[in-house]
PDB file of C-alpha atoms in Angstrom:
ATOM      1  CA  MET A   1      42.187  75.452 139.434  1.00  0.00           C
ATOM      2  CA  SER A   2      44.307  77.398 141.884  1.00  0.00           C
ATOM      3  CA  THR A   3      46.015  75.476 144.668  1.00  0.00           C
ATOM      4  CA  SER A   4      47.068  78.577 146.583  1.00  0.00           C
ATOM      5  CA  LEU A   5      46.201  78.539 150.261  1.00  0.00           C
ATOM      6  CA  THR A   6      47.344  82.089 150.908  1.00  0.00           C
ATOM      7  CA  ASN A   7      46.489  85.632 149.823  1.00  0.00           C
ATOM      8  CA  PRO A   8      48.968  88.341 148.838  1.00  0.00           C
ATOM      9  CA  PRO A   9      49.945  90.652 151.704  1.00  0.00           C
ATOM     10  CA  ARG A  10      47.492  93.497 152.217  1.00  0.00           C
ATOM     11  CA  ARG A  11      48.388  96.673 150.356  1.00  0.00           C
ATOM     12  CA  GLU A  12      47.932  99.991 152.118  1.00  0.00           C
ATOM     13  CA  LEU A  13      46.283 102.684 149.987  1.00  0.00           C
ATOM     14  CA  GLN A  14      48.736 105.292 148.750  1.00  0.00           C
ATOM     15  CA  SER A  15      46.314 107.559 146.926  1.00  0.00           C
ATOM     16  CA  PHE A  16      42.830 108.708 147.856  1.00  0.00           C
ATOM     17  CA  LEU A  17      40.555 105.674 147.291  1.00  0.00           C
ATOM     18  CA  ASP A  18      43.368 104.186 145.198  1.00  0.00           C
ATOM     19  CA  PHE A  19      42.654 106.616 142.354  1.00  0.00           C
ATOM     20  CA  PRO A  20      45.465 107.026 139.796  1.00  0.00           C
ATOM     21  CA  ILE A  21      48.341 109.333 140.740  1.00  0.00           C
ATOM     22  CA  CYS A  22      49.599 112.132 138.496  1.00  0.00           C
ATOM     23  CA  THR A  23      52.337 114.461 139.736  1.00  0.00           C
ATOM     24  CA  ASP A  24      53.290 115.873 136.314  1.00  0.00           C
ATOM     25  CA  ILE A  25      51.543 119.238 135.983  1.00  0.00           C
ATOM     26  CA  ASP A  26      51.871 119.110 132.184  1.00  0.00           C
ATOM     27  CA  GLN A  27      50.047 115.758 132.051  1.00  0.00           C
ATOM     28  CA  LEU A  28      47.366 116.689 134.550  1.00  0.00           C
ATOM     29  CA  ASP A  29      43.860 115.921 133.318  1.00  0.00           C
ATOM     30  CA  GLY A  30      40.588 114.638 134.703  1.00  0.00           C
ATOM     31  CA  HIS A  31      37.333 115.747 136.270  1.00  0.00           C
ATOM     32  CA  ILE A  32      38.280 115.878 139.962  1.00  0.00           C
ATOM     33  CA  GLY A  33      41.706 116.334 141.514  1.00  0.00           C
ATOM     34  CA  ILE A  34      42.796 115.464 145.066  1.00  0.00           C
ATOM     35  CA  LEU A  35      45.723 117.632 146.185  1.00  0.00           C
ATOM     36  CA  GLY A  36      47.716 117.508 149.403  1.00  0.00           C
ATOM     37  CA  ILE A  37      49.212 120.760 150.667  1.00  0.00           C
ATOM     38  CA  PRO A  38      51.104 119.757 153.810  1.00  0.00           C
ATOM     39  CA  TYR A  39      52.813 123.047 154.693  1.00  0.00           C
ATOM     40  CA  GLY A  40      51.574 126.484 155.683  1.00  0.00           C
ATOM     41  CA  ASP A  41      53.224 129.800 156.551  1.00  0.00           C
ATOM     42  CA  PRO A  42      54.875 129.162 159.941  1.00  0.00           C
ATOM     43  CA  TYR A  43      54.609 131.531 162.870  1.00  0.00           C
ATOM     44  CA  SER A  44      57.726 130.032 164.458  1.00  0.00           C
ATOM     45  CA  ILE A  45      60.561 127.725 163.453  1.00  0.00           C
ATOM     46  CA  ASP A  46      58.798 124.871 165.252  1.00  0.00           C
ATOM     47  CA  GLU A  47      55.863 125.143 162.858  1.00  0.00           C
ATOM     48  CA  VAL A  48      57.868 124.764 159.641  1.00  0.00           C
ATOM     49  CA  THR A  49      57.135 121.071 159.972  1.00  0.00           C
ATOM     50  CA  ASN A  50      54.517 119.764 162.391  1.00  0.00           C
ATOM     51  CA  ASP A  51      52.164 116.828 162.634  1.00  0.00           C
ATOM     52  CA  GLN A  52      49.586 118.508 160.409  1.00  0.00           C
ATOM     53  CA  THR A  53      52.024 118.067 157.528  1.00  0.00           C
ATOM     54  CA  ASN A  54      51.273 114.336 157.824  1.00  0.00           C
ATOM     55  CA  ALA A  55      47.526 114.822 157.412  1.00  0.00           C
ATOM     56  CA  PRO A  56      47.228 114.299 153.630  1.00  0.00           C
ATOM     57  CA  THR A  57      48.877 110.887 153.992  1.00  0.00           C
ATOM     58  CA  TRP A  58      46.761 110.070 157.047  1.00  0.00           C
ATOM     59  CA  VAL A  59      43.480 110.840 155.299  1.00  0.00           C
ATOM     60  CA  ARG A  60      44.456 108.825 152.213  1.00  0.00           C
ATOM     61  CA  ARG A  61      45.465 105.862 154.375  1.00  0.00           C
ATOM     62  CA  TYR A  62      41.983 105.590 155.875  1.00  0.00           C
ATOM     63  CA  THR A  63      39.934 106.093 152.729  1.00  0.00           C
ATOM     64  CA  GLU A  64      39.258 102.374 152.446  1.00  0.00           C
ATOM     65  CA  ARG A  65      37.270 102.775 155.659  1.00  0.00           C
ATOM     66  CA  ALA A  66      35.531 105.866 154.259  1.00  0.00           C
ATOM     67  CA  LEU A  67      34.423 103.859 151.211  1.00  0.00           C
ATOM     68  CA  ARG A  68      35.317 100.184 150.848  1.00  0.00           C
ATOM     69  CA  LYS A  69      34.910  99.855 147.069  1.00  0.00           C
ATOM     70  CA  LEU A  70      33.829 102.255 144.350  1.00  0.00           C
ATOM     71  CA  GLU A  71      30.987  99.985 143.245  1.00  0.00           C
ATOM     72  CA  ARG A  72      29.448  99.802 146.745  1.00  0.00           C
ATOM     73  CA  TRP A  73      26.165 101.602 147.417  1.00  0.00           C
ATOM     74  CA  ASP A  74      26.743 104.780 149.417  1.00  0.00           C
ATOM     75  CA  PHE A  75      23.624 105.630 151.426  1.00  0.00           C
ATOM     76  CA  ASP A  76      24.799 109.195 152.106  1.00  0.00           C
ATOM     77  CA  ILE A  77      24.721 110.060 148.418  1.00  0.00           C
ATOM     78  CA  GLY A  78      22.097 107.552 147.264  1.00  0.00           C
ATOM     79  CA  GLY A  79      24.201 105.354 144.995  1.00  0.00           C
ATOM     80  CA  PRO A  80      27.766 104.352 144.082  1.00  0.00           C
ATOM     81  CA  LEU A  81      30.306 107.158 144.304  1.00  0.00           C
ATOM     82  CA  LEU A  82      30.881 107.595 140.557  1.00  0.00           C
ATOM     83  CA  GLY A  83      27.265 106.819 139.665  1.00  0.00           C
ATOM     84  CA  GLY A  84      28.193 104.533 136.800  1.00  0.00           C
ATOM     85  CA  LYS A  85      29.630 107.496 134.880  1.00  0.00           C
ATOM     86  CA  ASP A  86      33.016 107.704 133.188  1.00  0.00           C
ATOM     87  CA  ILE A  87      34.509 110.070 135.736  1.00  0.00           C
ATOM     88  CA  LYS A  88      38.255 110.448 136.144  1.00  0.00           C
ATOM     89  CA  VAL A  89      39.424 111.296 139.655  1.00  0.00           C
ATOM     90  CA  VAL A  90      43.154 111.913 139.971  1.00  0.00           C
ATOM     91  CA  ASP A  91      45.334 112.130 143.075  1.00  0.00           C
ATOM     92  CA  CYS A  92      47.798 114.913 142.315  1.00  0.00           C
ATOM     93  CA  GLY A  93      50.077 114.086 145.234  1.00  0.00           C
ATOM     94  CA  ASP A  94      51.490 116.597 147.723  1.00  0.00           C
ATOM     95  CA  VAL A  95      52.808 120.051 146.867  1.00  0.00           C
ATOM     96  CA  LYS A  96      56.600 120.219 147.080  1.00  0.00           C
ATOM     97  CA  ALA A  97      58.309 122.440 149.633  1.00  0.00           C
ATOM     98  CA  ASP A  98      61.870 123.732 150.146  1.00  0.00           C
ATOM     99  CA  ALA A  99      63.320 124.336 153.609  1.00  0.00           C
ATOM    100  CA  ARG A 100      65.431 127.174 152.171  1.00  0.00           C
ATOM    101  CA  ASP A 101      62.535 128.901 150.437  1.00  0.00           C
ATOM    102  CA  LEU A 102      59.505 128.869 152.726  1.00  0.00           C
ATOM    103  CA  ASP A 103      57.284 130.612 150.172  1.00  0.00           C
ATOM    104  CA  LEU A 104      57.928 128.069 147.423  1.00  0.00           C
ATOM    105  CA  HIS A 105      55.206 125.616 148.442  1.00  0.00           C
ATOM    106  CA  TYR A 106      52.588 128.396 148.330  1.00  0.00           C
ATOM    107  CA  ARG A 107      53.732 129.319 144.805  1.00  0.00           C
ATOM    108  CA  ASN A 108      53.694 125.652 143.827  1.00  0.00           C
ATOM    109  CA  ALA A 109      50.220 125.169 145.318  1.00  0.00           C
ATOM    110  CA  GLU A 110      48.833 128.126 143.392  1.00  0.00           C
ATOM    111  CA  ALA A 111      50.418 126.859 140.153  1.00  0.00           C
ATOM    112  CA  VAL A 112      48.964 123.362 140.542  1.00  0.00           C
ATOM    113  CA  VAL A 113      45.472 124.641 141.351  1.00  0.00           C
ATOM    114  CA  ARG A 114      45.634 127.035 138.383  1.00  0.00           C
ATOM    115  CA  ARG A 115      46.473 124.084 136.143  1.00  0.00           C
ATOM    116  CA  MET A 116      43.615 122.052 137.581  1.00  0.00           C
ATOM    117  CA  LEU A 117      41.157 124.883 136.981  1.00  0.00           C
ATOM    118  CA  ALA A 118      42.457 125.453 133.445  1.00  0.00           C
ATOM    119  CA  LYS A 119      41.718 121.794 132.775  1.00  0.00           C
ATOM    120  CA  GLY A 120      38.186 122.164 134.120  1.00  0.00           C
ATOM    121  CA  MET A 121      38.925 120.050 137.192  1.00  0.00           C
ATOM    122  CA  LEU A 122      37.318 120.353 140.612  1.00  0.00           C
ATOM    123  CA  PRO A 123      40.129 120.781 143.198  1.00  0.00           C
ATOM    124  CA  ILE A 124      39.697 119.026 146.542  1.00  0.00           C
ATOM    125  CA  VAL A 125      42.548 119.939 148.884  1.00  0.00           C
ATOM    126  CA  ILE A 126      43.793 118.200 152.030  1.00  0.00           C
ATOM    127  CA  GLY A 127      45.962 120.280 154.382  1.00  0.00           C
ATOM    128  CA  GLY A 128      48.123 121.141 156.210  1.00  0.00           C
ATOM    129  CA  ASP A 129      47.138 124.067 158.389  1.00  0.00           C
ATOM    130  CA  HIS A 130      44.530 126.688 157.573  1.00  0.00           C
ATOM    131  CA  GLY A 131      46.987 128.945 155.805  1.00  0.00           C
ATOM    132  CA  ILE A 132      46.783 126.780 152.703  1.00  0.00           C
ATOM    133  CA  PRO A 133      43.471 128.172 151.326  1.00  0.00           C
ATOM    134  CA  ILE A 134      45.326 131.457 150.713  1.00  0.00           C
ATOM    135  CA  PRO A 135      47.395 130.264 147.715  1.00  0.00           C
ATOM    136  CA  VAL A 136      44.528 128.021 146.606  1.00  0.00           C
ATOM    137  CA  LEU A 137      42.064 130.913 146.445  1.00  0.00           C
ATOM    138  CA  ARG A 138      44.588 133.102 144.620  1.00  0.00           C
ATOM    139  CA  ALA A 139      44.379 130.638 141.741  1.00  0.00           C
ATOM    140  CA  TYR A 140      40.659 131.424 141.338  1.00  0.00           C
ATOM    141  CA  ASP A 141      41.231 135.060 140.363  1.00  0.00           C
ATOM    142  CA  ASP A 142      39.480 134.554 137.008  1.00  0.00           C
ATOM    143  CA  GLN A 143      36.681 132.446 138.500  1.00  0.00           C
ATOM    144  CA  GLY A 144      34.758 135.042 140.514  1.00  0.00           C
ATOM    145  CA  PRO A 145      32.625 136.091 142.088  1.00  0.00           C
ATOM    146  CA  ILE A 146      33.026 133.259 144.561  1.00  0.00           C
ATOM    147  CA  THR A 147      31.012 132.841 147.752  1.00  0.00           C
ATOM    148  CA  LEU A 148      33.327 131.579 150.495  1.00  0.00           C
ATOM    149  CA  VAL A 149      31.744 129.173 152.990  1.00  0.00           C
ATOM    150  CA  HIS A 150      33.916 128.650 156.057  1.00  0.00           C
ATOM    151  CA  ILE A 151      33.502 125.970 158.748  1.00  0.00           C
ATOM    152  CA  ASP A 152      35.600 126.708 161.826  1.00  0.00           C
ATOM    153  CA  ALA A 153      35.560 127.218 165.560  1.00  0.00           C
ATOM    154  CA  HIS A 154      37.686 130.320 164.976  1.00  0.00           C
ATOM    155  CA  LEU A 155      37.262 133.528 162.975  1.00  0.00           C
ATOM    156  CA  ASP A 156      40.673 133.577 161.171  1.00  0.00           C
ATOM    157  CA  TRP A 157      40.672 137.350 160.483  1.00  0.00           C
ATOM    158  CA  ARG A 158      44.073 138.251 161.983  1.00  0.00           C
ATOM    159  CA  ASP A 159      46.086 140.569 159.744  1.00  0.00           C
ATOM    160  CA  ASP A 160      49.312 138.958 160.940  1.00  0.00           C
ATOM    161  CA  VAL A 161      50.815 136.885 163.723  1.00  0.00           C
ATOM    162  CA  ASN A 162      54.513 137.411 164.470  1.00  0.00           C
ATOM    163  CA  GLY A 163      54.784 139.253 161.161  1.00  0.00           C
ATOM    164  CA  ALA A 164      53.427 136.312 159.120  1.00  0.00           C
ATOM    165  CA  ARG A 165      50.397 137.431 157.087  1.00  0.00           C
ATOM    166  CA  ASN A 166      49.577 134.165 155.317  1.00  0.00           C
ATOM    167  CA  GLY A 167      49.318 131.835 158.297  1.00  0.00           C
ATOM    168  CA  TYR A 168      46.474 129.814 159.760  1.00  0.00           C
ATOM    169  CA  SER A 169      44.927 132.731 161.678  1.00  0.00           C
ATOM    170  CA  SER A 170      44.591 134.873 158.539  1.00  0.00           C
ATOM    171  CA  PRO A 171      42.986 132.939 155.631  1.00  0.00           C
ATOM    172  CA  ILE A 172      39.605 134.665 155.748  1.00  0.00           C
ATOM    173  CA  ARG A 173      41.205 138.119 156.127  1.00  0.00           C
ATOM    174  CA  ARG A 174      43.373 137.425 153.056  1.00  0.00           C
ATOM    175  CA  ALA A 175      40.402 136.018 151.135  1.00  0.00           C
ATOM    176  CA  ALA A 176      38.393 139.162 151.881  1.00  0.00           C
ATOM    177  CA  GLU A 177      41.132 141.201 150.186  1.00  0.00           C
ATOM    178  CA  MET A 178      40.797 139.241 146.922  1.00  0.00           C
ATOM    179  CA  ASP A 179      38.627 140.955 144.329  1.00  0.00           C
ATOM    180  CA  HIS A 180      37.092 137.677 143.164  1.00  0.00           C
ATOM    181  CA  ILE A 181      35.822 136.721 146.628  1.00  0.00           C
ATOM    182  CA  GLY A 182      32.318 137.991 147.308  1.00  0.00           C
ATOM    183  CA  GLN A 183      30.111 137.009 150.216  1.00  0.00           C
ATOM    184  CA  ILE A 184      31.609 135.122 153.150  1.00  0.00           C
ATOM    185  CA  PHE A 185      29.670 132.814 155.482  1.00  0.00           C
ATOM    186  CA  GLN A 186      31.442 131.617 158.651  1.00  0.00           C
ATOM    187  CA  ILE A 187      29.690 128.739 160.378  1.00  0.00           C
ATOM    188  CA  GLY A 188      30.259 126.990 163.712  1.00  0.00           C
ATOM    189  CA  LEU A 189      32.172 129.754 165.512  1.00  0.00           C
ATOM    190  CA  ARG A 190      32.632 129.042 169.203  1.00  0.00           C
ATOM    191  CA  SER A 191      34.999 129.214 172.164  1.00  0.00           C
ATOM    192  CA  ALA A 192      37.914 131.668 171.795  1.00  0.00           C
ATOM    193  CA  GLY A 193      40.800 131.686 169.354  1.00  0.00           C
ATOM    194  CA  SER A 194      43.161 134.368 168.097  1.00  0.00           C
ATOM    195  CA  ALA A 195      40.393 136.855 167.253  1.00  0.00           C
ATOM    196  CA  ARG A 196      40.165 140.057 169.251  1.00  0.00           C
ATOM    197  CA  PRO A 197      37.324 142.612 169.095  1.00  0.00           C
ATOM    198  CA  GLU A 198      39.054 144.381 166.205  1.00  0.00           C
ATOM    199  CA  GLU A 199      39.026 141.195 164.087  1.00  0.00           C
ATOM    200  CA  VAL A 200      35.327 140.658 164.762  1.00  0.00           C
ATOM    201  CA  GLU A 201      34.698 144.290 163.791  1.00  0.00           C
ATOM    202  CA  ALA A 202      36.703 143.810 160.569  1.00  0.00           C
ATOM    203  CA  ALA A 203      34.662 140.734 159.629  1.00  0.00           C
ATOM    204  CA  ILE A 204      31.351 142.493 160.312  1.00  0.00           C
ATOM    205  CA  SER A 205      32.522 145.591 158.453  1.00  0.00           C
ATOM    206  CA  TYR A 206      33.297 143.460 155.405  1.00  0.00           C
ATOM    207  CA  GLY A 207      29.814 141.996 155.566  1.00  0.00           C
ATOM    208  CA  ALA A 208      30.747 138.466 156.573  1.00  0.00           C
ATOM    209  CA  VAL A 209      27.786 136.475 157.849  1.00  0.00           C
ATOM    210  CA  LEU A 210      28.843 135.056 161.230  1.00  0.00           C
ATOM    211  CA  VAL A 211      26.929 131.997 162.435  1.00  0.00           C
ATOM    212  CA  PRO A 212      28.106 131.054 165.946  1.00  0.00           C
ATOM    213  CA  ASP A 213      27.662 127.425 166.927  1.00  0.00           C
ATOM    214  CA  VAL A 214      25.033 128.351 169.505  1.00  0.00           C
ATOM    215  CA  GLU A 215      22.911 129.764 166.686  1.00  0.00           C
ATOM    216  CA  LEU A 216      23.625 126.869 164.337  1.00  0.00           C
ATOM    217  CA  GLN A 217      22.424 124.334 166.903  1.00  0.00           C
ATOM    218  CA  GLU A 218      19.258 126.352 167.557  1.00  0.00           C
ATOM    219  CA  ILE A 219      18.181 126.833 163.941  1.00  0.00           C
ATOM    220  CA  GLY A 220      19.891 123.927 162.130  1.00  0.00           C
ATOM    221  CA  MET A 221      22.070 123.778 159.024  1.00  0.00           C
ATOM    222  CA  LYS A 222      19.112 123.878 156.628  1.00  0.00           C
ATOM    223  CA  ALA A 223      18.194 127.346 157.899  1.00  0.00           C
ATOM    224  CA  VAL A 224      21.798 128.481 157.542  1.00  0.00           C
ATOM    225  CA  LEU A 225      21.923 127.043 154.033  1.00  0.00           C
ATOM    226  CA  ASP A 226      18.818 129.032 153.128  1.00  0.00           C
ATOM    227  CA  ARG A 227      20.711 132.257 153.899  1.00  0.00           C
ATOM    228  CA  ILE A 228      23.309 131.490 151.222  1.00  0.00           C
ATOM    229  CA  PRO A 229      22.080 132.888 147.890  1.00  0.00           C
ATOM    230  CA  ASP A 230      21.157 130.437 145.134  1.00  0.00           C
ATOM    231  CA  GLY A 231      22.993 130.269 141.834  1.00  0.00           C
ATOM    232  CA  GLY A 232      26.414 131.098 143.219  1.00  0.00           C
ATOM    233  CA  ARG A 233      29.887 129.688 142.802  1.00  0.00           C
ATOM    234  CA  TYR A 234      30.920 128.311 146.186  1.00  0.00           C
ATOM    235  CA  TYR A 235      34.270 127.429 147.718  1.00  0.00           C
ATOM    236  CA  LEU A 236      34.081 125.456 150.969  1.00  0.00           C
ATOM    237  CA  THR A 237      36.946 125.603 153.465  1.00  0.00           C
ATOM    238  CA  ILE A 238      36.681 123.287 156.467  1.00  0.00           C
ATOM    239  CA  ASP A 239      38.886 123.568 159.534  1.00  0.00           C
ATOM    240  CA  ALA A 240      38.697 120.228 161.340  1.00  0.00           C
ATOM    241  CA  ASP A 241      38.292 122.020 164.678  1.00  0.00           C
ATOM    242  CA  GLY A 242      35.056 123.515 163.344  1.00  0.00           C
ATOM    243  CA  MET A 243      33.595 120.016 163.389  1.00  0.00           C
ATOM    244  CA  ASP A 244      32.208 118.202 166.424  1.00  0.00           C
ATOM    245  CA  PRO A 245      35.308 116.809 168.215  1.00  0.00           C
ATOM    246  CA  THR A 246      33.537 113.492 168.828  1.00  0.00           C
ATOM    247  CA  ILE A 247      33.920 112.784 165.105  1.00  0.00           C
ATOM    248  CA  MET A 248      37.060 114.866 164.483  1.00  0.00           C
ATOM    249  CA  PRO A 249      39.143 114.692 167.665  1.00  0.00           C
ATOM    250  CA  ALA A 250      42.536 115.021 165.932  1.00  0.00           C
ATOM    251  CA  VAL A 251      42.927 118.786 166.183  1.00  0.00           C
ATOM    252  CA  ASN A 252      45.183 121.140 168.117  1.00  0.00           C
ATOM    253  CA  GLY A 253      42.344 123.392 169.262  1.00  0.00           C
ATOM    254  CA  PRO A 254      39.365 121.206 170.203  1.00  0.00           C
ATOM    255  CA  ALA A 255      36.236 122.968 171.412  1.00  0.00           C
ATOM    256  CA  PRO A 256      32.957 121.463 172.646  1.00  0.00           C
ATOM    257  CA  GLY A 257      30.120 121.720 170.161  1.00  0.00           C
ATOM    258  CA  GLY A 258      30.640 122.179 166.456  1.00  0.00           C
ATOM    259  CA  VAL A 259      29.301 121.057 163.104  1.00  0.00           C
ATOM    260  CA  THR A 260      28.056 117.475 163.132  1.00  0.00           C
ATOM    261  CA  TYR A 261      28.428 114.984 160.303  1.00  0.00           C
ATOM    262  CA  PRO A 262      24.734 115.220 159.324  1.00  0.00           C
ATOM    263  CA  GLN A 263      25.057 119.007 159.276  1.00  0.00           C
ATOM    264  CA  ILE A 264      28.127 119.081 157.007  1.00  0.00           C
ATOM    265  CA  ARG A 265      26.435 116.519 154.754  1.00  0.00           C
ATOM    266  CA  THR A 266      23.372 118.786 154.524  1.00  0.00           C
ATOM    267  CA  LEU A 267      25.583 121.767 153.722  1.00  0.00           C
ATOM    268  CA  ILE A 268      27.541 120.002 150.972  1.00  0.00           C
ATOM    269  CA  HIS A 269      24.459 118.499 149.350  1.00  0.00           C
ATOM    270  CA  GLY A 270      22.687 121.849 149.530  1.00  0.00           C
ATOM    271  CA  LEU A 271      25.551 123.880 148.047  1.00  0.00           C
ATOM    272  CA  VAL A 272      25.958 121.423 145.175  1.00  0.00           C
ATOM    273  CA  ALA A 273      22.248 121.631 144.420  1.00  0.00           C
ATOM    274  CA  LYS A 274      21.810 125.405 144.673  1.00  0.00           C
ATOM    275  CA  GLY A 275      24.761 126.490 142.500  1.00  0.00           C
ATOM    276  CA  ARG A 276      28.215 125.217 141.670  1.00  0.00           C
ATOM    277  CA  VAL A 277      30.853 124.183 144.204  1.00  0.00           C
ATOM    278  CA  VAL A 278      34.170 125.134 142.591  1.00  0.00           C
ATOM    279  CA  GLY A 279      36.506 123.737 145.236  1.00  0.00           C
ATOM    280  CA  MET A 280      36.934 122.534 148.790  1.00  0.00           C
ATOM    281  CA  ASP A 281      39.651 122.062 151.353  1.00  0.00           C
ATOM    282  CA  ILE A 282      39.816 120.325 154.701  1.00  0.00           C
ATOM    283  CA  VAL A 283      42.656 121.360 157.001  1.00  0.00           C
ATOM    284  CA  GLU A 284      44.124 121.327 160.534  1.00  0.00           C
ATOM    285  CA  ILE A 285      44.045 117.541 161.081  1.00  0.00           C
ATOM    286  CA  THR A 286      46.710 116.386 163.568  1.00  0.00           C
ATOM    287  CA  PRO A 287      47.127 112.618 163.006  1.00  0.00           C
ATOM    288  CA  LYS A 288      48.862 111.756 166.298  1.00  0.00           C
ATOM    289  CA  LYS A 289      45.755 112.892 168.165  1.00  0.00           C
ATOM    290  CA  ASP A 290      43.348 110.734 166.183  1.00  0.00           C
ATOM    291  CA  LEU A 291      41.304 107.944 167.764  1.00  0.00           C
ATOM    292  CA  ASN A 292      40.746 104.790 165.717  1.00  0.00           C
ATOM    293  CA  GLY A 293      41.196 106.889 162.573  1.00  0.00           C
ATOM    294  CA  ILE A 294      37.785 108.515 163.004  1.00  0.00           C
ATOM    295  CA  THR A 295      39.045 111.991 162.029  1.00  0.00           C
ATOM    296  CA  ALA A 296      40.566 110.680 158.801  1.00  0.00           C
ATOM    297  CA  ILE A 297      37.467 108.598 158.079  1.00  0.00           C
ATOM    298  CA  THR A 298      35.205 111.606 158.627  1.00  0.00           C
ATOM    299  CA  ALA A 299      37.385 113.696 156.310  1.00  0.00           C
ATOM    300  CA  GLY A 300      37.155 110.948 153.704  1.00  0.00           C
ATOM    301  CA  ARG A 301      33.378 110.810 154.062  1.00  0.00           C
ATOM    302  CA  ILE A 302      33.117 114.587 153.636  1.00  0.00           C
ATOM    303  CA  ILE A 303      35.133 114.368 150.419  1.00  0.00           C
ATOM    304  CA  CYS A 304      33.047 111.417 149.181  1.00  0.00           C
ATOM    305  CA  ASN A 305      29.874 113.441 149.706  1.00  0.00           C
ATOM    306  CA  LEU A 306      31.237 116.254 147.542  1.00  0.00           C
ATOM    307  CA  ILE A 307      32.481 113.907 144.815  1.00  0.00           C
ATOM    308  CA  GLY A 308      29.286 111.873 144.701  1.00  0.00           C
ATOM    309  CA  LYS A 309      26.885 114.787 144.717  1.00  0.00           C
ATOM    310  CA  THR A 310      28.745 116.841 142.090  1.00  0.00           C
ATOM    311  CA  ILE A 311      28.703 113.800 139.790  1.00  0.00           C
ATOM    312  CA  GLN A 312      24.985 113.240 140.400  1.00  0.00           C
ATOM    313  CA  ALA A 313      24.335 116.933 139.703  1.00  0.00           C
ATOM    314  CA  GLY A 314      25.928 116.575 136.260  1.00  0.00           C
ATOM    315  CA  TYR A 315      28.855 118.890 136.922  1.00  0.00           C
ATOM    316  CA  PHE A 316      31.095 116.916 134.559  1.00  0.00           C
ATOM    317  CA  ASP A 317      28.624 115.630 131.979  1.00  0.00           C
ATOM    318  CA  ALA A 318      29.697 118.051 129.273  1.00  0.00           C
ATOM    319  CA  LYS A 319      33.443 117.543 129.733  1.00  0.00           C
TER     320      LYS A 319
END
């Protein structure tokens, strides 16, 4: 019989939901991989490192609030996260960067994602700014055609800003130039960002389906989901400022309106059911602006919805 009257000090989570950590690319294996990509392609020297580089750590830290224990019943997905299956989720850590080689972290990110895909893993990426889907999507060049589903307040079709072509205002423009990217759906657009009339014209000319927030709120996410063809391979990129700022306030460019938690849950569940989600990222979280961790918790819940529903759909049963 124990005579202890005290408990060990509380341990803060280091990895997402305390899943095992693997930072050796040669040993990487599993069904689902969580990857932090803290750095983007800076527009100025001040953006080489900014508070968004802390976001992967911030989201991981709050995952115990997103899901207390793996065996707990999750009412959003209709059961425990792993569904009683032998599913291996691995936290791959954060992509390394070099202050003297500002392109290295993009090359590293692409290499890690390529390894994950070669192993049959589902990459789930935490940014960092919205430049990071560019190297991630490059790694899918043998996985197409991929339908890109984009949640954002902003269009992100700039060709360059201050000469930088792979920054956070350009990910959808760069994606549109990739042969393996097919249809593009952009949901929740509102307010005004870096897009000028010529960027809107470029998006429409490509054939991107633009769903402004005013339309989304009138017709609902289910109607938007119905526009996305069945049987596709979908990559979901989520800019935190595309979400309702009452649940994701920790962003640099907040705008009234936006995608609600029930709406993003409907979208994720629907995409998983209608085809195959091949990857997801969530970016642009600025931890110092968070309130009671709600942004990090919401990000964790979004990721849990994807993990839980892909497992229920049998994505990994044959692996």
